[in-house]
mmCIF file of C-alpha atoms in Angstrom:
data_model
loop_
_atom_site.group_PDB
_atom_site.id
_atom_site.type_symbol
_atom_site.label_atom_id
_atom_site.label_comp_id
_atom_site.label_asym_id
_atom_site.label_seq_id
_atom_site.Cartn_x
_atom_site.Cartn_y
_atom_site.Cartn_z
ATOM 1 C CA UNK U 252 60.084 28.746 61.470
ATOM 2 C CA UNK U 253 60.967 25.855 59.168
ATOM 3 C CA UNK U 254 64.616 25.505 58.117
ATOM 4 C CA UNK U 255 66.182 25.323 54.677
ATOM 5 C CA UNK U 256 66.967 21.481 55.273
ATOM 6 C CA UNK U 257 63.540 20.828 56.525
ATOM 7 C CA UNK U 258 61.831 22.422 53.693
ATOM 8 C CA UNK U 259 63.971 20.563 51.114
ATOM 9 C CA UNK U 260 62.878 17.363 52.545
ATOM 10 C CA UNK U 261 59.305 18.122 52.223
ATOM 11 C CA UNK U 262 58.729 21.348 50.506
ATOM 12 C CA UNK U 263 54.676 21.059 50.133
ATOM 13 C CA UNK U 264 54.464 19.471 53.648
ATOM 14 C CA UNK U 265 56.364 21.871 55.492
ATOM 15 C CA UNK U 266 55.167 25.054 54.385
ATOM 16 C CA UNK U 267 52.093 26.527 52.850
ATOM 17 C CA UNK U 268 54.155 28.408 50.560
ATOM 18 C CA UNK U 269 57.507 28.745 48.977
ATOM 19 C CA UNK U 270 60.321 28.901 51.135
ATOM 20 C CA UNK U 271 61.767 32.289 50.124
ATOM 21 C CA UNK U 272 58.334 33.815 50.972
ATOM 22 C CA UNK U 273 58.117 32.427 54.344
ATOM 23 C CA UNK U 274 61.120 34.279 55.053
ATOM 24 C CA UNK U 275 59.289 37.559 54.873
ATOM 25 C CA UNK U 276 55.758 36.855 55.610
ATOM 26 C CA UNK U 277 53.929 38.140 58.768
ATOM 27 C CA UNK U 278 50.609 36.820 59.411
ATOM 28 C CA UNK U 279 47.682 39.048 60.186
ATOM 29 C CA UNK U 280 46.588 38.538 63.818
ATOM 30 C CA UNK U 281 43.140 37.459 62.812
ATOM 31 C CA UNK U 282 44.819 34.558 60.145
ATOM 32 C CA UNK U 283 46.240 30.940 60.888
ATOM 33 C CA UNK U 284 47.594 28.672 58.440
ATOM 34 C CA UNK U 285 47.497 24.801 59.424
ATOM 35 C CA UNK U 286 48.106 21.783 57.458
ATOM 36 C CA UNK U 287 45.271 19.175 56.974
ATOM 37 C CA UNK U 288 46.822 16.824 59.375
ATOM 38 C CA UNK U 289 46.439 19.284 62.108
ATOM 39 C CA UNK U 290 43.284 20.692 61.078
ATOM 40 C CA UNK U 291 40.099 19.822 63.278
ATOM 41 C CA UNK U 292 36.224 20.944 62.509
ATOM 42 C CA UNK U 293 36.091 22.877 65.598
ATOM 43 C CA UNK U 294 38.341 25.745 64.028
ATOM 44 C CA UNK U 295 35.323 26.192 62.138
ATOM 45 C CA UNK U 296 33.310 27.686 65.145
ATOM 46 C CA UNK U 297 35.984 30.589 65.063
ATOM 47 C CA UNK U 298 36.990 30.739 61.713
ATOM 48 C CA UNK U 299 36.188 30.795 58.110
ATOM 49 C CA UNK U 300 38.239 28.005 55.887
ATOM 50 C CA UNK U 301 39.823 28.468 52.472
ATOM 51 C CA UNK U 302 41.750 25.136 51.336
ATOM 52 C CA UNK U 303 44.728 25.124 49.197
ATOM 53 C CA UNK U 304 46.493 22.342 47.741
ATOM 54 C CA UNK U 305 50.245 22.072 47.488
ATOM 55 C CA UNK U 306 51.898 19.907 44.586
ATOM 56 C CA UNK U 307 55.245 18.620 43.864
ATOM 57 C CA UNK U 308 57.093 17.897 40.484
ATOM 58 C CA UNK U 309 60.351 16.037 40.072
ATOM 59 C CA UNK U 310 60.824 17.536 36.636
ATOM 60 C CA UNK U 311 61.075 14.103 34.925
ATOM 61 C CA UNK U 312 59.127 12.979 32.291
ATOM 62 C CA UNK U 313 58.113 16.074 31.031
ATOM 63 C CA UNK U 314 56.571 16.469 27.386
ATOM 64 C CA UNK U 315 56.233 19.335 24.945
ATOM 65 C CA UNK U 316 52.423 19.394 24.344
ATOM 66 C CA UNK U 317 51.986 22.640 22.679
ATOM 67 C CA UNK U 318 48.985 22.530 20.334
ATOM 68 C CA UNK U 319 49.989 23.110 16.486
ATOM 69 C CA UNK U 320 47.677 26.255 16.344
ATOM 70 C CA UNK U 321 49.525 27.915 19.248
ATOM 71 C CA UNK U 322 52.996 29.433 19.749
ATOM 72 C CA UNK U 323 54.388 30.004 23.429
ATOM 73 C CA UNK U 324 56.725 33.122 23.182
ATOM 74 C CA UNK U 325 58.684 34.784 26.120
ATOM 75 C CA UNK U 326 56.990 37.708 27.310
ATOM 76 C CA UNK U 327 59.014 41.167 27.161
ATOM 77 C CA UNK U 328 58.723 43.430 30.131
ATOM 78 C CA UNK U 329 56.730 46.054 28.023
ATOM 79 C CA UNK U 330 54.177 43.493 27.403
ATOM 80 C CA UNK U 331 52.885 43.484 31.171
ATOM 81 C CA UNK U 332 49.490 44.994 29.960
ATOM 82 C CA UNK U 333 48.926 42.298 27.714
ATOM 83 C CA UNK U 334 49.267 39.786 30.681
ATOM 84 C CA UNK U 335 47.255 42.015 33.070
ATOM 85 C CA UNK U 336 44.368 41.879 30.573
ATOM 86 C CA UNK U 337 44.727 37.964 30.053
ATOM 87 C CA UNK U 338 44.644 37.485 33.906
ATOM 88 C CA UNK U 339 41.528 40.163 34.462
ATOM 89 C CA UNK U 340 39.551 38.241 31.847
ATOM 90 C CA UNK U 341 40.274 34.843 33.095
ATOM 91 C CA UNK U 342 38.850 35.124 36.369
ATOM 92 C CA UNK U 343 35.907 36.526 38.268
ATOM 93 C CA UNK U 344 37.311 37.073 41.727
ATOM 94 C CA UNK U 345 41.035 38.301 40.766
ATOM 95 C CA UNK U 346 42.058 41.785 39.176
ATOM 96 C CA UNK U 347 45.521 42.909 38.969
ATOM 97 C CA UNK U 348 47.230 45.924 37.600
ATOM 98 C CA UNK U 349 50.210 46.515 35.674
ATOM 99 C CA UNK U 350 51.941 47.941 38.930
ATOM 100 C CA UNK U 351 51.252 45.043 40.766
ATOM 101 C CA UNK U 352 52.785 42.605 37.782
ATOM 102 C CA UNK U 353 55.674 44.909 37.665
ATOM 103 C CA UNK U 354 56.708 44.528 41.451
ATOM 104 C CA UNK U 355 56.911 40.622 41.037
ATOM 105 C CA UNK U 356 59.869 41.535 38.627
ATOM 106 C CA UNK U 357 61.561 43.307 41.655
ATOM 107 C CA UNK U 358 61.749 40.114 43.563
ATOM 108 C CA UNK U 359 64.831 37.888 44.064
ATOM 109 C CA UNK U 360 63.283 34.966 42.063
ATOM 110 C CA UNK U 361 61.942 36.977 38.971
ATOM 111 C CA UNK U 362 63.296 35.205 36.019
ATOM 112 C CA UNK U 363 62.442 36.657 32.744
ATOM 113 C CA UNK U 364 62.278 33.444 30.790
ATOM 114 C CA UNK U 365 59.455 32.246 33.091
ATOM 115 C CA UNK U 366 57.037 34.678 31.869
ATOM 116 C CA UNK U 367 55.056 33.321 28.830
ATOM 117 C CA UNK U 368 52.357 34.419 26.273
ATOM 118 C CA UNK U 369 50.269 32.027 24.372
ATOM 119 C CA UNK U 370 49.741 33.143 20.976
ATOM 120 C CA UNK U 371 47.193 31.942 18.604
ATOM 121 C CA UNK U 372 48.890 32.006 15.195
ATOM 122 C CA UNK U 373 45.999 32.546 12.764
ATOM 123 C CA UNK U 374 45.003 35.745 14.266
ATOM 124 C CA UNK U 375 48.096 36.692 16.260
ATOM 125 C CA UNK U 376 45.864 37.051 19.395
ATOM 126 C CA UNK U 377 47.178 36.460 23.007
ATOM 127 C CA UNK U 378 45.118 33.986 24.621
ATOM 128 C CA UNK U 379 47.007 32.570 27.433
ATOM 129 C CA UNK U 380 49.871 33.327 29.913
ATOM 130 C CA UNK U 381 52.177 31.647 32.409
ATOM 131 C CA UNK U 382 54.447 32.945 35.242
ATOM 132 C CA UNK U 383 56.734 31.034 37.102
ATOM 133 C CA UNK U 384 59.758 32.178 39.512
ATOM 134 C CA UNK U 385 62.845 30.282 40.195
ATOM 135 C CA UNK U 386 64.635 30.406 43.601
ATOM 136 C CA UNK U 387 68.103 29.602 42.960
ATOM 137 C CA UNK U 388 69.077 29.080 46.607
ATOM 138 C CA UNK U 389 66.575 26.341 47.122
ATOM 139 C CA UNK U 390 66.577 25.426 43.253
ATOM 140 C CA UNK U 391 62.851 25.565 43.100
ATOM 141 C CA UNK U 392 60.714 26.108 40.377
ATOM 142 C CA UNK U 393 57.473 28.013 41.648
ATOM 143 C CA UNK U 394 54.433 28.332 39.270
ATOM 144 C CA UNK U 395 52.562 31.189 40.194
ATOM 145 C CA UNK U 396 50.180 32.258 37.296
ATOM 146 C CA UNK U 397 48.524 30.124 34.577
ATOM 147 C CA UNK U 398 45.503 31.286 32.725
ATOM 148 C CA UNK U 399 43.949 30.993 29.701
ATOM 149 C CA UNK U 400 41.214 33.078 28.172
ATOM 150 C CA UNK U 401 37.572 31.397 28.674
ATOM 151 C CA UNK U 402 36.888 30.650 24.887
ATOM 152 C CA UNK U 403 40.010 28.866 24.507
ATOM 153 C CA UNK U 404 40.054 26.477 27.466
ATOM 154 C CA UNK U 405 39.865 22.653 26.929
ATOM 155 C CA UNK U 406 42.176 23.006 24.202
ATOM 156 C CA UNK U 407 45.455 21.727 26.020
ATOM 157 C CA UNK U 408 46.563 25.476 26.032
ATOM 158 C CA UNK U 409 47.163 25.308 29.949
ATOM 159 C CA UNK U 410 48.878 22.341 29.776
ATOM 160 C CA UNK U 411 51.181 23.512 27.236
ATOM 161 C CA UNK U 412 52.002 26.543 29.373
ATOM 162 C CA UNK U 413 52.744 24.315 32.344
ATOM 163 C CA UNK U 414 55.003 21.823 30.416
ATOM 164 C CA UNK U 415 56.758 24.786 28.905
ATOM 165 C CA UNK U 416 57.786 26.217 32.298
ATOM 166 C CA UNK U 417 58.621 22.855 33.404
ATOM 167 C CA UNK U 418 60.810 22.459 30.236
ATOM 168 C CA UNK U 419 62.730 25.492 30.162
ATOM 169 C CA UNK U 420 64.061 24.613 33.997
ATOM 170 C CA UNK U 421 64.273 20.995 33.670
ATOM 171 C CA UNK U 422 68.241 20.797 33.672
ATOM 172 C CA UNK U 423 68.431 23.790 36.025
ATOM 173 C CA UNK U 424 65.798 23.358 38.766
ATOM 174 C CA UNK U 425 65.975 20.639 41.277
ATOM 175 C CA UNK U 426 62.050 20.432 41.694
ATOM 176 C CA UNK U 427 58.978 22.259 41.095
ATOM 177 C CA UNK U 428 55.880 23.291 43.162
ATOM 178 C CA UNK U 429 52.572 24.929 42.692
ATOM 179 C CA UNK U 430 49.623 25.523 44.708
ATOM 180 C CA UNK U 431 45.867 26.597 44.193
ATOM 181 C CA UNK U 432 42.384 26.800 45.582
ATOM 182 C CA UNK U 433 40.947 23.342 46.073
ATOM 183 C CA UNK U 434 37.514 24.411 45.580
ATOM 184 C CA UNK U 435 38.228 26.556 42.545
ATOM 185 C CA UNK U 436 35.322 25.875 39.879
ATOM 186 C CA UNK U 437 37.850 25.473 37.138
ATOM 187 C CA UNK U 438 39.686 22.677 38.933
ATOM 188 C CA UNK U 439 43.368 23.704 38.327
ATOM 189 C CA UNK U 440 44.498 20.805 40.528
ATOM 190 C CA UNK U 441 43.433 18.460 37.544
ATOM 191 C CA UNK U 442 45.529 20.229 35.148
ATOM 192 C CA UNK U 443 48.697 20.262 37.281
ATOM 193 C CA UNK U 444 48.263 16.628 37.902
ATOM 194 C CA UNK U 445 48.053 15.763 34.268
ATOM 195 C CA UNK U 446 51.417 17.770 33.751
ATOM 196 C CA UNK U 447 52.809 15.198 36.271
ATOM 197 C CA UNK U 448 52.661 17.138 39.498
ATOM 198 C CA UNK U 449 51.803 14.775 42.616
ATOM 199 C CA UNK U 450 51.099 15.014 46.448
ATOM 200 C CA UNK U 451 47.891 15.380 48.658
ATOM 201 C CA UNK U 452 49.013 18.188 51.151
ATOM 202 C CA UNK U 453 46.278 20.602 51.861
ATOM 203 C CA UNK U 454 46.686 23.768 53.725
ATOM 204 C CA UNK U 455 43.849 25.554 55.405
ATOM 205 C CA UNK U 456 44.019 29.326 55.464
ATOM 206 C CA UNK U 457 41.847 30.367 58.490
ATOM 207 C CA UNK U 458 40.580 33.770 59.081
ATOM 208 C CA UNK U 459 38.846 34.694 62.592
ATOM 209 C CA UNK U 460 35.094 35.529 61.937
#
């Protein structure tokens, strides 16, 4: 198991997920997680492979990039259904429900100021959302959900959500991390890199065939 100090020295290279999750994670017997530096092609004879990037941000040089037509607000706990609707209409392969989202509010890293909604000022419509966690022990800001409804993509709203989360914790957190699928057709990695995230750590989620 990776220690607290080891994680702080190399958050994205030492673990495939945030430190707090690693303390309770129990992998299924048919699953392995390996860093790209320890991956070899012969593993594909036994396992399917899904690659995830993990990136780091030092919380310096963060800009407010919210488009004039959009307002970013803190989501109240009774707006869970709105976030659920945005998530389910933003992905073809992900479905969540209110109970699942509410369970995230019971974790030790839940921070109500880090649940955001993007609102189109002209119509009042919710068109995007962002959720992050904060681990006060590690002082790690953890971006978990960033999504924008398909008709509103390419307008800088995703970048605005990411930057707003970074700005809100700029003077509190020591660093931020984010993870996502390397082969996601929407290319979330490019978004995070535009927002100042860096790194080249890739993790392979292997499941026995």
